[in-house]
């Protein structure tokens, strides 16, 4: 029996980190203002910055963090963003 993990691909209109997607192995793709497609692994971004996301008021209240225009500056250095 193989131990293959299912990857879920999700297209959105903005950068998003959601509590409901944690652990789901989701690749998210969105188009920024420059009409460039940006893809990232939701779990890798969340795991790298979980303390920051969990301390945000929006994440506590709405269970998500979004950025309409671009990848947040604190996430841009991750290898998982392309």
PDB file of N, CA and C in Angstrom:
ATOM      1  N   UNK A   1       0.846  -1.177   0.000  1.00  0.00           N
ATOM      2  CA  UNK A   1       0.000   0.000   0.000  1.00  0.00           C
ATOM      3  C   UNK A   1       0.886   1.233   0.000  1.00  0.00           C
ATOM      4  N   UNK A   2       0.673   2.144  -0.955  1.00  0.00           N
ATOM      5  CA  UNK A   2       1.503   3.341  -1.019  1.00  0.00           C
ATOM      6  C   UNK A   2       0.997   4.391  -0.041  1.00  0.00           C
ATOM      7  N   UNK A   3       1.909   5.234   0.365  1.00  0.00           N
ATOM      8  CA  UNK A   3       1.599   6.278   1.326  1.00  0.00           C
ATOM      9  C   UNK A   3       1.604   7.615   0.602  1.00  0.00           C
ATOM     10  N   UNK A   4       0.717   7.797  -0.372  1.00  0.00           N
ATOM     11  CA  UNK A   4       0.657   8.995  -1.190  1.00  0.00           C
ATOM     12  C   UNK A   4      -0.287  10.001  -0.541  1.00  0.00           C
ATOM     13  N   UNK A   5       0.188  11.236  -0.423  1.00  0.00           N
ATOM     14  CA  UNK A   5      -0.617  12.293   0.151  1.00  0.00           C
ATOM     15  C   UNK A   5      -1.313  13.052  -0.972  1.00  0.00           C
ATOM     16  N   UNK A   6      -2.601  13.241  -0.837  1.00  0.00           N
ATOM     17  CA  UNK A   6      -3.372  13.952  -1.839  1.00  0.00           C
ATOM     18  C   UNK A   6      -3.084  15.449  -1.751  1.00  0.00           C
ATOM     19  N   UNK A   7      -2.823  16.064  -2.906  1.00  0.00           N
ATOM     20  CA  UNK A   7      -2.597  17.501  -2.975  1.00  0.00           C
ATOM     21  C   UNK A   7      -3.853  18.149  -3.544  1.00  0.00           C
ATOM     22  N   UNK A   8      -4.342  19.151  -2.855  1.00  0.00           N
ATOM     23  CA  UNK A   8      -5.527  19.874  -3.297  1.00  0.00           C
ATOM     24  C   UNK A   8      -5.074  21.200  -3.888  1.00  0.00           C
ATOM     25  N   UNK A   9      -5.556  21.529  -5.077  1.00  0.00           N
ATOM     26  CA  UNK A   9      -5.216  22.806  -5.700  1.00  0.00           C
ATOM     27  C   UNK A   9      -6.421  23.727  -5.609  1.00  0.00           C
ATOM     28  N   UNK A  10      -6.156  24.956  -5.193  1.00  0.00           N
ATOM     29  CA  UNK A  10      -7.215  25.937  -4.991  1.00  0.00           C
ATOM     30  C   UNK A  10      -6.824  27.235  -5.680  1.00  0.00           C
ATOM     31  N   UNK A  11      -7.711  27.796  -6.502  1.00  0.00           N
ATOM     32  CA  UNK A  11      -7.463  29.081  -7.153  1.00  0.00           C
ATOM     33  C   UNK A  11      -8.299  30.129  -6.434  1.00  0.00           C
ATOM     34  N   UNK A  12      -7.637  31.226  -6.062  1.00  0.00           N
ATOM     35  CA  UNK A  12      -8.320  32.310  -5.366  1.00  0.00           C
ATOM     36  C   UNK A  12      -7.985  33.642  -6.016  1.00  0.00           C
ATOM     37  N   UNK A  13      -8.613  34.689  -5.538  1.00  0.00           N
ATOM     38  CA  UNK A  13      -8.346  36.025  -6.060  1.00  0.00           C
ATOM     39  C   UNK A  13      -7.329  36.775  -5.212  1.00  0.00           C
ATOM     40  N   UNK A  14      -6.852  36.151  -4.133  1.00  0.00           N
ATOM     41  CA  UNK A  14      -5.930  36.816  -3.217  1.00  0.00           C
ATOM     42  C   UNK A  14      -5.120  35.810  -2.421  1.00  0.00           C
ATOM     43  N   UNK A  15      -4.051  36.270  -1.774  1.00  0.00           N
ATOM     44  CA  UNK A  15      -3.273  35.441  -0.857  1.00  0.00           C
ATOM     45  C   UNK A  15      -4.157  35.162   0.355  1.00  0.00           C
ATOM     46  N   UNK A  16      -4.210  33.904   0.783  1.00  0.00           N
ATOM     47  CA  UNK A  16      -5.053  33.553   1.922  1.00  0.00           C
ATOM     48  C   UNK A  16      -4.418  32.436   2.747  1.00  0.00           C
ATOM     49  N   UNK A  17      -4.552  32.575   4.067  1.00  0.00           N
ATOM     50  CA  UNK A  17      -4.213  31.511   5.007  1.00  0.00           C
ATOM     51  C   UNK A  17      -5.459  31.309   5.860  1.00  0.00           C
ATOM     52  N   UNK A  18      -5.998  30.090   5.865  1.00  0.00           N
ATOM     53  CA  UNK A  18      -7.231  29.786   6.606  1.00  0.00           C
ATOM     54  C   UNK A  18      -7.012  28.632   7.574  1.00  0.00           C
ATOM     55  N   UNK A  19      -7.611  28.744   8.734  1.00  0.00           N
ATOM     56  CA  UNK A  19      -7.529  27.651   9.705  1.00  0.00           C
ATOM     57  C   UNK A  19      -8.117  26.371   9.123  1.00  0.00           C
ATOM     58  N   UNK A  20      -9.164  26.485   8.331  1.00  0.00           N
ATOM     59  CA  UNK A  20      -9.831  25.305   7.776  1.00  0.00           C
ATOM     60  C   UNK A  20      -8.958  24.553   6.766  1.00  0.00           C
ATOM     61  N   UNK A  21      -7.908  25.192   6.256  1.00  0.00           N
ATOM     62  CA  UNK A  21      -7.040  24.543   5.271  1.00  0.00           C
ATOM     63  C   UNK A  21      -5.765  23.964   5.886  1.00  0.00           C
ATOM     64  N   UNK A  22      -5.539  24.197   7.158  1.00  0.00           N
ATOM     65  CA  UNK A  22      -4.330  23.698   7.811  1.00  0.00           C
ATOM     66  C   UNK A  22      -4.345  22.173   7.805  1.00  0.00           C
ATOM     67  N   UNK A  23      -3.252  21.593   7.330  1.00  0.00           N
ATOM     68  CA  UNK A  23      -3.119  20.137   7.283  1.00  0.00           C
ATOM     69  C   UNK A  23      -3.771  19.473   6.084  1.00  0.00           C
ATOM     70  N   UNK A  24      -4.285  20.252   5.148  1.00  0.00           N
ATOM     71  CA  UNK A  24      -4.986  19.691   3.979  1.00  0.00           C
ATOM     72  C   UNK A  24      -4.073  19.560   2.759  1.00  0.00           C
ATOM     73  N   UNK A  25      -2.788  19.949   2.880  1.00  0.00           N
ATOM     74  CA  UNK A  25      -1.820  19.856   1.786  1.00  0.00           C
ATOM     75  C   UNK A  25      -2.349  20.570   0.537  1.00  0.00           C
ATOM     76  N   UNK A  26      -2.685  21.847   0.708  1.00  0.00           N
ATOM     77  CA  UNK A  26      -3.293  22.642  -0.357  1.00  0.00           C
ATOM     78  C   UNK A  26      -2.268  23.550  -1.031  1.00  0.00           C
ATOM     79  N   UNK A  27      -2.271  23.537  -2.347  1.00  0.00           N
ATOM     80  CA  UNK A  27      -1.485  24.475  -3.143  1.00  0.00           C
ATOM     81  C   UNK A  27      -2.453  25.554  -3.612  1.00  0.00           C
ATOM     82  N   UNK A  28      -2.176  26.797  -3.245  1.00  0.00           N
ATOM     83  CA  UNK A  28      -3.060  27.908  -3.604  1.00  0.00           C
ATOM     84  C   UNK A  28      -2.389  28.737  -4.690  1.00  0.00           C
ATOM     85  N   UNK A  29      -3.172  29.113  -5.695  1.00  0.00           N
ATOM     86  CA  UNK A  29      -2.697  29.968  -6.777  1.00  0.00           C
ATOM     87  C   UNK A  29      -3.619  31.173  -6.880  1.00  0.00           C
ATOM     88  N   UNK A  30      -3.016  32.367  -6.946  1.00  0.00           N
ATOM     89  CA  UNK A  30      -3.808  33.570  -7.161  1.00  0.00           C
ATOM     90  C   UNK A  30      -3.076  34.478  -8.153  1.00  0.00           C
ATOM     91  N   UNK A  31      -3.806  35.425  -8.722  1.00  0.00           N
ATOM     92  CA  UNK A  31      -3.235  36.372  -9.672  1.00  0.00           C
ATOM     93  C   UNK A  31      -3.111  37.722  -8.982  1.00  0.00           C
ATOM     94  N   UNK A  32      -1.876  38.279  -8.972  1.00  0.00           N
ATOM     95  CA  UNK A  32      -1.659  39.561  -8.297  1.00  0.00           C
ATOM     96  C   UNK A  32      -2.012  40.728  -9.217  1.00  0.00           C
ATOM     97  N   UNK A  33      -1.790  41.961  -8.728  1.00  0.00           N
ATOM     98  CA  UNK A  33      -2.140  43.159  -9.507  1.00  0.00           C
ATOM     99  C   UNK A  33      -1.372  43.266 -10.822  1.00  0.00           C
ATOM    100  N   UNK A  34      -0.181  42.683 -10.881  1.00  0.00           N
ATOM    101  CA  UNK A  34       0.626  42.721 -12.107  1.00  0.00           C
ATOM    102  C   UNK A  34       0.239  41.597 -13.064  1.00  0.00           C
ATOM    103  N   UNK A  35      -0.857  40.911 -12.761  1.00  0.00           N
ATOM    104  CA  UNK A  35      -1.361  39.798 -13.562  1.00  0.00           C
ATOM    105  C   UNK A  35      -0.399  38.616 -13.598  1.00  0.00           C
ATOM    106  N   UNK A  36       0.387  38.445 -12.529  1.00  0.00           N
ATOM    107  CA  UNK A  36       1.292  37.309 -12.388  1.00  0.00           C
ATOM    108  C   UNK A  36       0.615  36.263 -11.513  1.00  0.00           C
ATOM    109  N   UNK A  37       0.723  35.007 -11.912  1.00  0.00           N
ATOM    110  CA  UNK A  37       0.202  33.926 -11.073  1.00  0.00           C
ATOM    111  C   UNK A  37       1.210  33.599  -9.987  1.00  0.00           C
ATOM    112  N   UNK A  38       0.727  33.527  -8.760  1.00  0.00           N
ATOM    113  CA  UNK A  38       1.571  33.212  -7.608  1.00  0.00           C
ATOM    114  C   UNK A  38       1.013  31.948  -6.966  1.00  0.00           C
ATOM    115  N   UNK A  39       1.877  30.951  -6.749  1.00  0.00           N
ATOM    116  CA  UNK A  39       1.462  29.697  -6.122  1.00  0.00           C
ATOM    117  C   UNK A  39       2.270  29.467  -4.857  1.00  0.00           C
ATOM    118  N   UNK A  40       1.637  28.865  -3.872  1.00  0.00           N
ATOM    119  CA  UNK A  40       2.327  28.547  -2.626  1.00  0.00           C
ATOM    120  C   UNK A  40       1.642  27.380  -1.930  1.00  0.00           C
ATOM    121  N   UNK A  41       2.423  26.691  -1.106  1.00  0.00           N
ATOM    122  CA  UNK A  41       1.897  25.600  -0.299  1.00  0.00           C
ATOM    123  C   UNK A  41       1.369  26.202   0.999  1.00  0.00           C
ATOM    124  N   UNK A  42       0.069  26.127   1.188  1.00  0.00           N
ATOM    125  CA  UNK A  42      -0.591  26.725   2.344  1.00  0.00           C
ATOM    126  C   UNK A  42       0.037  26.266   3.661  1.00  0.00           C
ATOM    127  N   UNK A  43       0.245  24.953   3.819  1.00  0.00           N
ATOM    128  CA  UNK A  43       0.766  24.425   5.079  1.00  0.00           C
ATOM    129  C   UNK A  43       2.188  24.890   5.355  1.00  0.00           C
ATOM    130  N   UNK A  44       3.023  24.963   4.324  1.00  0.00           N
ATOM    131  CA  UNK A  44       4.406  25.397   4.528  1.00  0.00           C
ATOM    132  C   UNK A  44       4.464  26.862   4.950  1.00  0.00           C
ATOM    133  N   UNK A  45       3.642  27.709   4.334  1.00  0.00           N
ATOM    134  CA  UNK A  45       3.606  29.126   4.718  1.00  0.00           C
ATOM    135  C   UNK A  45       3.071  29.258   6.138  1.00  0.00           C
ATOM    136  N   UNK A  46       1.985  28.558   6.435  1.00  0.00           N
ATOM    137  CA  UNK A  46       1.421  28.632   7.785  1.00  0.00           C
ATOM    138  C   UNK A  46       2.421  28.126   8.831  1.00  0.00           C
ATOM    139  N   UNK A  47       3.031  26.978   8.583  1.00  0.00           N
ATOM    140  CA  UNK A  47       3.961  26.410   9.555  1.00  0.00           C
ATOM    141  C   UNK A  47       5.165  27.312   9.797  1.00  0.00           C
ATOM    142  N   UNK A  48       5.645  27.977   8.757  1.00  0.00           N
ATOM    143  CA  UNK A  48       6.803  28.864   8.897  1.00  0.00           C
ATOM    144  C   UNK A  48       6.479  30.110   9.721  1.00  0.00           C
ATOM    145  N   UNK A  49       5.219  30.539   9.697  1.00  0.00           N
ATOM    146  CA  UNK A  49       4.829  31.785  10.367  1.00  0.00           C
ATOM    147  C   UNK A  49       3.606  31.598  11.260  1.00  0.00           C
ATOM    148  N   UNK A  50       3.424  30.416  11.818  1.00  0.00           N
ATOM    149  CA  UNK A  50       2.215  30.123  12.602  1.00  0.00           C
ATOM    150  C   UNK A  50       2.052  31.056  13.800  1.00  0.00           C
ATOM    151  N   UNK A  51       3.141  31.389  14.475  1.00  0.00           N
ATOM    152  CA  UNK A  51       3.028  32.290  15.632  1.00  0.00           C
ATOM    153  C   UNK A  51       2.499  33.654  15.205  1.00  0.00           C
ATOM    154  N   UNK A  52       3.001  34.156  14.092  1.00  0.00           N
ATOM    155  CA  UNK A  52       2.552  35.462  13.591  1.00  0.00           C
ATOM    156  C   UNK A  52       1.071  35.412  13.205  1.00  0.00           C
ATOM    157  N   UNK A  53       0.672  34.388  12.435  1.00  0.00           N
ATOM    158  CA  UNK A  53      -0.738  34.279  12.044  1.00  0.00           C
ATOM    159  C   UNK A  53      -1.641  34.126  13.261  1.00  0.00           C
ATOM    160  N   UNK A  54      -1.267  33.268  14.192  1.00  0.00           N
ATOM    161  CA  UNK A  54      -2.108  33.019  15.363  1.00  0.00           C
ATOM    162  C   UNK A  54      -2.241  34.237  16.270  1.00  0.00           C
ATOM    163  N   UNK A  55      -1.289  35.165  16.211  1.00  0.00           N
ATOM    164  CA  UNK A  55      -1.370  36.358  17.047  1.00  0.00           C
ATOM    165  C   UNK A  55      -2.169  37.488  16.398  1.00  0.00           C
ATOM    166  N   UNK A  56      -2.517  37.348  15.125  1.00  0.00           N
ATOM    167  CA  UNK A  56      -3.272  38.388  14.417  1.00  0.00           C
ATOM    168  C   UNK A  56      -4.741  38.369  14.839  1.00  0.00           C
ATOM    169  N   UNK A  57      -5.302  39.573  15.036  1.00  0.00           N
ATOM    170  CA  UNK A  57      -6.715  39.679  15.413  1.00  0.00           C
ATOM    171  C   UNK A  57      -7.632  39.066  14.360  1.00  0.00           C
ATOM    172  N   UNK A  58      -7.337  39.297  13.081  1.00  0.00           N
ATOM    173  CA  UNK A  58      -8.196  38.772  12.012  1.00  0.00           C
ATOM    174  C   UNK A  58      -8.199  37.246  12.016  1.00  0.00           C
ATOM    175  N   UNK A  59      -7.056  36.641  12.319  1.00  0.00           N
ATOM    176  CA  UNK A  59      -6.967  35.183  12.320  1.00  0.00           C
ATOM    177  C   UNK A  59      -7.741  34.609  13.507  1.00  0.00           C
ATOM    178  N   UNK A  60      -7.700  35.291  14.636  1.00  0.00           N
ATOM    179  CA  UNK A  60      -8.445  34.831  15.807  1.00  0.00           C
ATOM    180  C   UNK A  60      -9.951  35.018  15.603  1.00  0.00           C
ATOM    181  N   UNK A  61     -10.342  36.156  15.042  1.00  0.00           N
ATOM    182  CA  UNK A  61     -11.761  36.468  14.893  1.00  0.00           C
ATOM    183  C   UNK A  61     -12.411  35.771  13.697  1.00  0.00           C
ATOM    184  N   UNK A  62     -11.743  35.817  12.529  1.00  0.00           N
ATOM    185  CA  UNK A  62     -12.342  35.300  11.292  1.00  0.00           C
ATOM    186  C   UNK A  62     -11.747  33.979  10.826  1.00  0.00           C
ATOM    187  N   UNK A  63     -10.724  33.497  11.536  1.00  0.00           N
ATOM    188  CA  UNK A  63     -10.056  32.228  11.220  1.00  0.00           C
ATOM    189  C   UNK A  63      -9.381  32.243   9.857  1.00  0.00           C
ATOM    190  N   UNK A  64      -9.000  33.456   9.394  1.00  0.00           N
ATOM    191  CA  UNK A  64      -8.267  33.560   8.134  1.00  0.00           C
ATOM    192  C   UNK A  64      -7.496  34.871   8.072  1.00  0.00           C
ATOM    193  N   UNK A  65      -6.494  34.869   7.196  1.00  0.00           N
ATOM    194  CA  UNK A  65      -5.715  36.072   6.893  1.00  0.00           C
ATOM    195  C   UNK A  65      -5.684  36.191   5.379  1.00  0.00           C
ATOM    196  N   UNK A  66      -5.983  37.377   4.849  1.00  0.00           N
ATOM    197  CA  UNK A  66      -5.929  37.576   3.400  1.00  0.00           C
ATOM    198  C   UNK A  66      -5.128  38.832   3.074  1.00  0.00           C
ATOM    199  N   UNK A  67      -4.577  38.844   1.875  1.00  0.00           N
ATOM    200  CA  UNK A  67      -3.903  40.016   1.330  1.00  0.00           C
ATOM    201  C   UNK A  67      -4.311  40.071  -0.136  1.00  0.00           C
ATOM    202  N   UNK A  68      -5.009  41.110  -0.516  1.00  0.00           N
ATOM    203  CA  UNK A  68      -5.591  41.200  -1.844  1.00  0.00           C
ATOM    204  C   UNK A  68      -4.560  41.376  -2.948  1.00  0.00           C
ATOM    205  N   UNK A  69      -3.486  42.115  -2.684  1.00  0.00           N
ATOM    206  CA  UNK A  69      -2.598  42.543  -3.758  1.00  0.00           C
ATOM    207  C   UNK A  69      -1.358  41.692  -3.981  1.00  0.00           C
ATOM    208  N   UNK A  70      -0.831  41.066  -2.935  1.00  0.00           N
ATOM    209  CA  UNK A  70       0.456  40.391  -3.079  1.00  0.00           C
ATOM    210  C   UNK A  70       0.693  39.437  -1.915  1.00  0.00           C
ATOM    211  N   UNK A  71       1.797  38.720  -2.019  1.00  0.00           N
ATOM    212  CA  UNK A  71       2.249  37.883  -0.909  1.00  0.00           C
ATOM    213  C   UNK A  71       2.783  38.832   0.160  1.00  0.00           C
ATOM    214  N   UNK A  72       2.407  38.659   1.418  1.00  0.00           N
ATOM    215  CA  UNK A  72       2.908  39.551   2.469  1.00  0.00           C
ATOM    216  C   UNK A  72       4.440  39.536   2.521  1.00  0.00           C
ATOM    217  N   UNK A  73       5.022  40.665   2.871  1.00  0.00           N
ATOM    218  CA  UNK A  73       6.478  40.809   2.894  1.00  0.00           C
ATOM    219  C   UNK A  73       7.142  39.749   3.769  1.00  0.00           C
ATOM    220  N   UNK A  74       6.531  39.398   4.888  1.00  0.00           N
ATOM    221  CA  UNK A  74       7.153  38.435   5.796  1.00  0.00           C
ATOM    222  C   UNK A  74       7.132  37.003   5.258  1.00  0.00           C
ATOM    223  N   UNK A  75       6.410  36.764   4.165  1.00  0.00           N
ATOM    224  CA  UNK A  75       6.344  35.422   3.552  1.00  0.00           C
ATOM    225  C   UNK A  75       7.141  35.305   2.256  1.00  0.00           C
ATOM    226  N   UNK A  76       7.589  36.397   1.716  1.00  0.00           N
ATOM    227  CA  UNK A  76       8.214  36.392   0.397  1.00  0.00           C
ATOM    228  C   UNK A  76       9.527  35.624   0.321  1.00  0.00           C
ATOM    229  N   UNK A  77      10.191  35.437   1.440  1.00  0.00           N
ATOM    230  CA  UNK A  77      11.486  34.756   1.430  1.00  0.00           C
ATOM    231  C   UNK A  77      11.369  33.238   1.388  1.00  0.00           C
ATOM    232  N   UNK A  78      10.177  32.697   1.500  1.00  0.00           N
ATOM    233  CA  UNK A  78       9.996  31.243   1.543  1.00  0.00           C
ATOM    234  C   UNK A  78      10.238  30.600   0.182  1.00  0.00           C
ATOM    235  N   UNK A  79      10.867  29.452   0.185  1.00  0.00           N
ATOM    236  CA  UNK A  79      11.139  28.693  -1.043  1.00  0.00           C
ATOM    237  C   UNK A  79       9.842  28.208  -1.694  1.00  0.00           C
ATOM    238  N   UNK A  80       8.801  28.065  -0.889  1.00  0.00           N
ATOM    239  CA  UNK A  80       7.551  27.486  -1.376  1.00  0.00           C
ATOM    240  C   UNK A  80       6.730  28.458  -2.223  1.00  0.00           C
ATOM    241  N   UNK A  81       7.087  29.744  -2.234  1.00  0.00           N
ATOM    242  CA  UNK A  81       6.372  30.749  -3.023  1.00  0.00           C
ATOM    243  C   UNK A  81       6.988  30.807  -4.415  1.00  0.00           C
ATOM    244  N   UNK A  82       6.152  30.674  -5.440  1.00  0.00           N
ATOM    245  CA  UNK A  82       6.673  30.771  -6.805  1.00  0.00           C
ATOM    246  C   UNK A  82       5.710  31.529  -7.702  1.00  0.00           C
TER     247      UNK A  82
END
